[in-house]
GROMACS .gro file of C-alpha atoms in nm:
model
  281
    1MET     CA    1   1.558  -0.772   0.654
    2ALA     CA    2   1.886  -0.733   0.479
    3ALA     CA    3   1.921  -0.563   0.747
    4LEU     CA    4   1.818  -0.708   1.019
    5VAL     CA    5   1.968  -1.032   0.820
    6PRO     CA    6   2.247  -0.908   0.598
    7GLY     CA    7   2.437  -1.211   0.553
    8PHE     CA    8   2.155  -1.397   0.344
    9GLU     CA    9   2.195  -1.441   0.002
   10LEU     CA   10   2.084  -1.700  -0.197
   11ARG     CA   11   2.204  -1.904  -0.512
   12LEU     CA   12   2.081  -2.018  -0.761
   13PRO     CA   13   2.221  -2.255  -0.987
   14GLY     CA   14   2.478  -2.096  -1.318
   15LEU     CA   15   2.404  -1.749  -1.138
   16PRO     CA   16   2.643  -1.522  -0.966
   17ALA     CA   17   2.519  -1.520  -0.534
   18LEU     CA   18   2.278  -1.236  -0.514
   19SER     CA   19   2.270  -0.979  -0.269
   20ALA     CA   20   2.032  -1.030   0.065
   21ALA     CA   21   1.813  -0.722  -0.085
   22LYS     CA   22   1.785  -0.903  -0.407
   23SER     CA   23   1.725  -1.271  -0.196
   24TRP     CA   24   1.503  -1.113   0.084
   25ALA     CA   25   1.306  -0.972  -0.235
   26ILE     CA   26   1.242  -1.326  -0.372
   27THR     CA   27   1.206  -1.497  -0.059
   28ALA     CA   28   0.959  -1.262   0.034
   29ALA     CA   29   0.836  -1.318  -0.330
   30ALA     CA   30   0.769  -1.714  -0.336
   31VAL     CA   31   0.655  -1.617   0.035
   32VAL     CA   32   0.286  -1.390  -0.034
   33MET     CA   33   0.224  -1.599  -0.321
   34PRO     CA   34   0.008  -1.900  -0.184
   35THR     CA   35  -0.141  -1.548  -0.004
   36VAL     CA   36  -0.259  -1.413  -0.425
   37TRP     CA   37  -0.477  -1.786  -0.498
   38VAL     CA   38  -0.691  -1.779  -0.243
   39ARG     CA   39  -1.052  -1.619  -0.407
   40ASP     CA   40  -1.253  -1.520  -0.096
   41LEU     CA   41  -1.200  -1.275   0.061
   42SER     CA   42  -1.374  -1.323   0.396
   43LEU     CA   43  -1.068  -1.602   0.389
   44LEU     CA   44  -0.839  -1.299   0.367
   45SER     CA   45  -0.943  -1.069   0.649
   46TYR     CA   46  -0.806  -1.198   0.908
   47LEU     CA   47  -0.476  -1.196   0.761
   48SER     CA   48  -0.549  -0.875   0.710
   49ALA     CA   49  -0.676  -0.784   1.077
   50GLY     CA   50  -0.321  -0.915   1.108
   51GLY     CA   51  -0.166  -0.646   0.948
   52VAL     CA   52  -0.391  -0.373   1.154
   53PHE     CA   53  -0.224  -0.482   1.477
   54ALA     CA   54   0.101  -0.457   1.287
   55SER     CA   55   0.044  -0.177   1.196
   56VAL     CA   56  -0.059   0.003   1.472
   57ALA     CA   57   0.241  -0.179   1.666
   58VAL     CA   58   0.485  -0.052   1.443
   59VAL     CA   59   0.356   0.286   1.540
   60ALA     CA   60   0.432   0.215   1.905
   61LEU     CA   61   0.705   0.083   1.858
   62VAL     CA   62   0.829   0.364   1.654
   63LEU     CA   63   0.789   0.662   1.976
   64THR     CA   64   0.891   0.382   2.254
   65GLU     CA   65   1.213   0.412   2.037
   66GLY     CA   66   1.227   0.788   2.037
   67VAL     CA   67   1.163   0.856   2.464
   68VAL     CA   68   1.333   0.506   2.603
   69PRO     CA   69   1.699   0.544   2.743
   70GLY     CA   70   1.950   0.605   2.512
   71GLY     CA   71   1.744   0.682   2.196
   72PRO     CA   72   1.735   0.952   2.000
   73GLY     CA   73   1.403   1.134   2.131
   74PHE     CA   74   1.225   1.414   1.977
   75HIS     CA   75   1.498   1.722   1.934
   76ALA     CA   76   1.612   1.677   1.573
   77SER     CA   77   1.639   1.949   1.341
   78THR     CA   78   1.320   1.970   1.181
   79GLU     CA   79   1.156   2.275   0.920
   80LEU     CA   80   0.751   2.345   1.008
   81PHE     CA   81   0.758   2.358   0.581
   82ARG     CA   82   0.965   2.293   0.283
   83ALA     CA   83   0.811   2.412  -0.050
   84ARG     CA   84   1.115   2.173  -0.282
   85GLY     CA   85   0.900   1.820  -0.082
   86VAL     CA   86   0.529   1.947  -0.154
   87SER     CA   87   0.520   1.737  -0.505
   88THR     CA   88   0.669   1.440  -0.288
   89ALA     CA   89   0.448   1.473  -0.011
   90ILE     CA   90   0.108   1.477  -0.232
   91GLY     CA   91   0.217   1.202  -0.460
   92LEU     CA   92   0.288   1.071  -0.115
   93PHE     CA   93  -0.033   1.200   0.009
   94SER     CA   94  -0.237   1.063  -0.229
   95PHE     CA   95  -0.080   0.683  -0.175
   96CYS     CA   96  -0.158   0.641   0.068
   97TYR     CA   97  -0.535   0.693   0.023
   98SER     CA   98  -0.590   0.507  -0.284
   99GLY     CA   99  -0.698   0.183  -0.124
  100HIS     CA  100  -1.050   0.268  -0.408
  101ALA     CA  101  -1.028   0.016  -0.599
  102VAL     CA  102  -1.016  -0.243  -0.259
  103PHE     CA  103  -1.339  -0.097  -0.254
  104PRO     CA  104  -1.656  -0.296  -0.482
  105SER     CA  105  -1.477  -0.605  -0.309
  106LEU     CA  106  -1.499  -0.497   0.007
  107TYR     CA  107  -1.874  -0.394  -0.074
  108SER     CA  108  -1.952  -0.722  -0.244
  109SER     CA  109  -1.788  -0.961   0.054
  110MET     CA  110  -2.002  -0.813   0.291
  111GLY     CA  111  -2.270  -0.958   0.243
  112ALA     CA  112  -2.606  -0.855   0.428
  113ASN     CA  113  -2.393  -0.626   0.659
  114LYS     CA  114  -2.306  -0.375   0.298
  115LYS     CA  115  -2.567  -0.096   0.471
  116GLN     CA  116  -2.275  -0.030   0.727
  117PHE     CA  117  -2.055   0.057   0.470
  118ASP     CA  118  -2.009   0.408   0.476
  119GLY     CA  119  -1.964   0.396   0.830
  120VAL     CA  120  -1.639   0.081   0.729
  121LEU     CA  121  -1.547   0.330   0.557
  122VAL     CA  122  -1.514   0.666   0.819
  123VAL     CA  123  -1.337   0.443   1.040
  124ALA     CA  124  -1.080   0.302   0.866
  125PHE     CA  125  -0.974   0.662   0.682
  126SER     CA  126  -1.020   0.780   0.994
  127ALA     CA  127  -0.792   0.563   1.146
  128VAL     CA  128  -0.522   0.546   0.875
  129LEU     CA  129  -0.492   0.930   0.896
  130ALA     CA  130  -0.407   0.888   1.264
  131ILE     CA  131  -0.199   0.606   1.201
  132TYR     CA  132   0.034   0.812   0.906
  133THR     CA  133   0.044   1.159   1.143
  134THR     CA  134   0.176   1.015   1.476
  135MET     CA  135   0.453   0.842   1.300
  136ALA     CA  136   0.518   1.140   1.012
  137VAL     CA  137   0.530   1.387   1.288
  138GLY     CA  138   0.720   1.072   1.589
  139GLY     CA  139   0.944   1.022   1.286
  140TYR     CA  140   1.089   1.357   1.187
  141LEU     CA  141   1.106   1.446   1.525
  142MET     CA  142   1.358   1.211   1.603
  143TYR     CA  143   1.609   1.176   1.311
  144GLY     CA  144   1.488   1.545   1.091
  145ASP     CA  145   1.692   1.559   0.767
  146GLU     CA  146   1.838   1.263   0.844
  147THR     CA  147   1.500   1.011   0.794
  148GLU     CA  148   1.457   0.722   0.497
  149SER     CA  149   1.244   0.695   0.325
  150GLN     CA  150   1.127   0.447   0.520
  151ILE     CA  151   1.166   0.549   0.891
  152THR     CA  152   1.196   0.212   1.032
  153LEU     CA  153   1.537   0.253   0.781
  154SER     CA  154   1.634   0.479   1.046
  155LEU     CA  155   1.581   0.242   1.374
  156PRO     CA  156   1.858   0.122   1.487
  157THR     CA  157   1.831  -0.282   1.503
  158ASN     CA  158   2.064  -0.314   1.819
  159SER     CA  159   1.764  -0.199   1.994
  160VAL     CA  160   1.492  -0.390   2.074
  161CYS     CA  161   1.196  -0.166   1.909
  162GLY     CA  162   1.394  -0.111   1.675
  163PHE     CA  163   1.390  -0.514   1.533
  164ALA     CA  164   1.042  -0.589   1.628
  165ALA     CA  165   0.956  -0.271   1.418
  166LEU     CA  166   1.106  -0.436   1.098
  167VAL     CA  167   0.983  -0.743   1.193
  168LEU     CA  168   0.650  -0.622   1.180
  169THR     CA  169   0.746  -0.393   0.896
  170VAL     CA  170   0.796  -0.743   0.733
  171ILE     CA  171   0.500  -0.887   0.842
  172ASN     CA  172   0.263  -0.615   0.763
  173PRO     CA  173   0.276  -0.600   0.322
  174ILE     CA  174   0.232  -0.971   0.377
  175SER     CA  175  -0.104  -0.899   0.511
  176LYS     CA  176  -0.222  -0.692   0.260
  177TYR     CA  177  -0.098  -0.793  -0.024
  178ALA     CA  178  -0.285  -1.048  -0.173
  179LEU     CA  179  -0.612  -0.813  -0.031
  180THR     CA  180  -0.519  -0.552  -0.257
  181MET     CA  181  -0.400  -0.738  -0.575
  182GLY     CA  182  -0.699  -0.926  -0.554
  183PRO     CA  183  -0.932  -0.663  -0.805
  184VAL     CA  184  -0.665  -0.680  -0.963
  185ALA     CA  185  -0.641  -1.081  -1.057
  186MET     CA  186  -1.014  -1.073  -1.105
  187ALA     CA  187  -1.018  -0.741  -1.393
  188ALA     CA  188  -0.717  -0.962  -1.549
  189GLU     CA  189  -0.921  -1.296  -1.501
  190GLU     CA  190  -1.276  -1.076  -1.662
  191LEU     CA  191  -1.042  -1.162  -2.001
  192LEU     CA  192  -1.087  -1.556  -1.932
  193PRO     CA  193  -1.302  -1.743  -2.178
  194PRO     CA  194  -1.617  -1.833  -2.004
  195THR     CA  195  -1.610  -2.126  -2.239
  196TRP     CA  196  -1.278  -2.286  -2.103
  197SER     CA  197  -1.371  -2.636  -1.852
  198PRO     CA  198  -1.293  -2.565  -1.450
  199PHE     CA  199  -0.984  -2.735  -1.471
  200TRP     CA  200  -0.816  -2.540  -1.784
  201TRP     CA  201  -0.929  -2.211  -1.594
  202SER     CA  202  -0.833  -2.253  -1.246
  203ALA     CA  203  -0.464  -2.329  -1.420
  204ALA     CA  204  -0.465  -1.959  -1.662
  205SER     CA  205  -0.621  -1.807  -1.295
  206LEU     CA  206  -0.311  -1.971  -1.081
  207GLY     CA  207  -0.128  -1.863  -1.412
  208LEU     CA  208  -0.261  -1.517  -1.324
  209ARG     CA  209  -0.176  -1.418  -1.019
  210SER     CA  210   0.171  -1.546  -1.023
  211ALA     CA  211   0.278  -1.309  -1.299
  212LEU     CA  212   0.108  -1.015  -1.103
  213VAL     CA  213   0.359  -1.139  -0.825
  214LEU     CA  214   0.600  -1.148  -1.066
  215SER     CA  215   0.587  -0.835  -1.167
  216THR     CA  216   0.581  -0.648  -0.854
  217LEU     CA  217   0.906  -0.878  -0.819
  218PHE     CA  218   1.063  -0.770  -1.107
  219VAL     CA  219   0.961  -0.376  -1.055
  220GLY     CA  220   1.073  -0.386  -0.720
  221LEU     CA  221   1.422  -0.512  -0.827
  222GLY     CA  222   1.491  -0.339  -1.097
  223VAL     CA  223   1.263   0.039  -0.975
  224PRO     CA  224   1.562   0.241  -0.724
  225PHE     CA  225   1.371   0.478  -0.493
  226PHE     CA  226   1.127   0.351  -0.364
  227ASP     CA  227   0.976   0.702  -0.204
  228LEU     CA  228   0.992   0.895  -0.579
  229VAL     CA  229   0.831   0.583  -0.692
  230MET     CA  230   0.572   0.637  -0.506
  231GLY     CA  231   0.512   1.020  -0.478
  232PHE     CA  232   0.404   0.948  -0.889
  233ILE     CA  233   0.186   0.654  -0.870
  234GLY     CA  234   0.037   0.903  -0.613
  235SER     CA  235   0.074   1.215  -0.783
  236PHE     CA  236  -0.026   1.063  -1.127
  237LEU     CA  237  -0.197   0.692  -1.081
  238SER     CA  238  -0.382   0.743  -0.701
  239GLN     CA  239  -0.466   1.160  -0.797
  240THR     CA  240  -0.662   1.012  -1.081
  241VAL     CA  241  -0.820   0.687  -0.982
  242SER     CA  242  -0.917   0.898  -0.624
  243VAL     CA  243  -1.056   1.173  -0.685
  244ILE     CA  244  -1.033   1.306  -0.957
  245LEU     CA  245  -1.258   1.038  -1.201
  246PRO     CA  246  -1.472   0.988  -0.947
  247ALA     CA  247  -1.583   1.298  -0.895
  248ALA     CA  248  -1.603   1.330  -1.250
  249CYS     CA  249  -1.833   1.078  -1.235
  250ALA     CA  250  -1.994   1.200  -0.979
  251LEU     CA  251  -2.088   1.499  -1.234
  252VAL     CA  252  -2.129   1.310  -1.534
  253VAL     CA  253  -2.381   1.027  -1.442
  254LEU     CA  254  -2.594   1.194  -1.180
  255ARG     CA  255  -2.599   1.518  -1.250
  256VAL     CA  256  -3.017   1.608  -1.308
  257GLU     CA  257  -2.982   1.457  -0.921
  258LEU     CA  258  -2.746   1.641  -0.763
  259SER     CA  259  -2.829   1.984  -0.579
  260GLY     CA  260  -2.624   2.342  -0.695
  261THR     CA  261  -2.386   2.273  -0.439
  262GLU     CA  262  -2.331   1.962  -0.463
  263ARG     CA  263  -2.213   2.018  -0.858
  264ALA     CA  264  -2.002   2.324  -0.687
  265LEU     CA  265  -1.846   2.083  -0.412
  266ASN     CA  266  -1.788   1.789  -0.699
  267ALA     CA  267  -1.667   2.039  -0.982
  268ALA     CA  268  -1.376   2.143  -0.697
  269VAL     CA  269  -1.246   1.789  -0.595
  270VAL     CA  270  -1.190   1.762  -0.984
  271LEU     CA  271  -0.966   2.062  -0.959
  272VAL     CA  272  -0.830   2.006  -0.683
  273GLY     CA  273  -0.745   1.679  -0.771
  274VAL     CA  274  -0.606   1.781  -1.146
  275ALA     CA  275  -0.402   2.058  -0.943
  276CYS     CA  276  -0.271   1.859  -0.728
  277ALA     CA  277  -0.151   1.562  -0.999
  278CYS     CA  278   0.020   1.819  -1.219
  279VAL     CA  279   0.207   1.945  -0.911
  280GLY     CA  280   0.341   1.625  -0.786
  281THR     CA  281   0.359   1.450  -1.128
   0.00000   0.00000   0.00000
């Protein structure tokens, strides 16, 4: 939004005027705050569905920008493989596929349709793979080495496609933030004493969920280099949670039930995860 409305400034009492980037970050936190207060995931599913459509629309707009008259086309100077970018690529790739923390909440919210959970995962990961691959290849062919850490930042704001893509990119995280933070908030709520009255328990829950949003805001304002930070999180944390630990737990908990081939495959997953985590970090 800072690229769309660079003149937007928040003026807080006793403080100098904030930059457009910081002003929009605070505004975004205020917008998503009420969605985090909602504890019913079935209500958030409708909001999340809007984010899915927004993601598909952003891909379509980016590709359209490449083919419209006056657009950059798909002829930028590119490299098929660059060794120095492998570590960052591993981290970013891991981060993009590390939504496992949401799975227990999704599974429990499916009610009588829990048997369809495996199919939902296959469809979801296939769709994500198609969207990410299309966006990555198309964006790199359009801008080459000039591609920003987020492809939408490379789009011109004076074009219809670029403007619409930026707006949808802003809306997209708002639609998914609450669903992503839900498991974290629920885990924090487990620390609250069950003996508290419903009023004080609800008040404390509201405070915890608000604190999570504020902590995200402070990290966003204080930590630069978005792509490197996401790469580090993907390599160090996401590989551990999404790749290494599930396979390692399967080896320990289900070691009697697993066949020799399954044990070998799980061990291979653990080794690959450790290697990716080390190289990426």
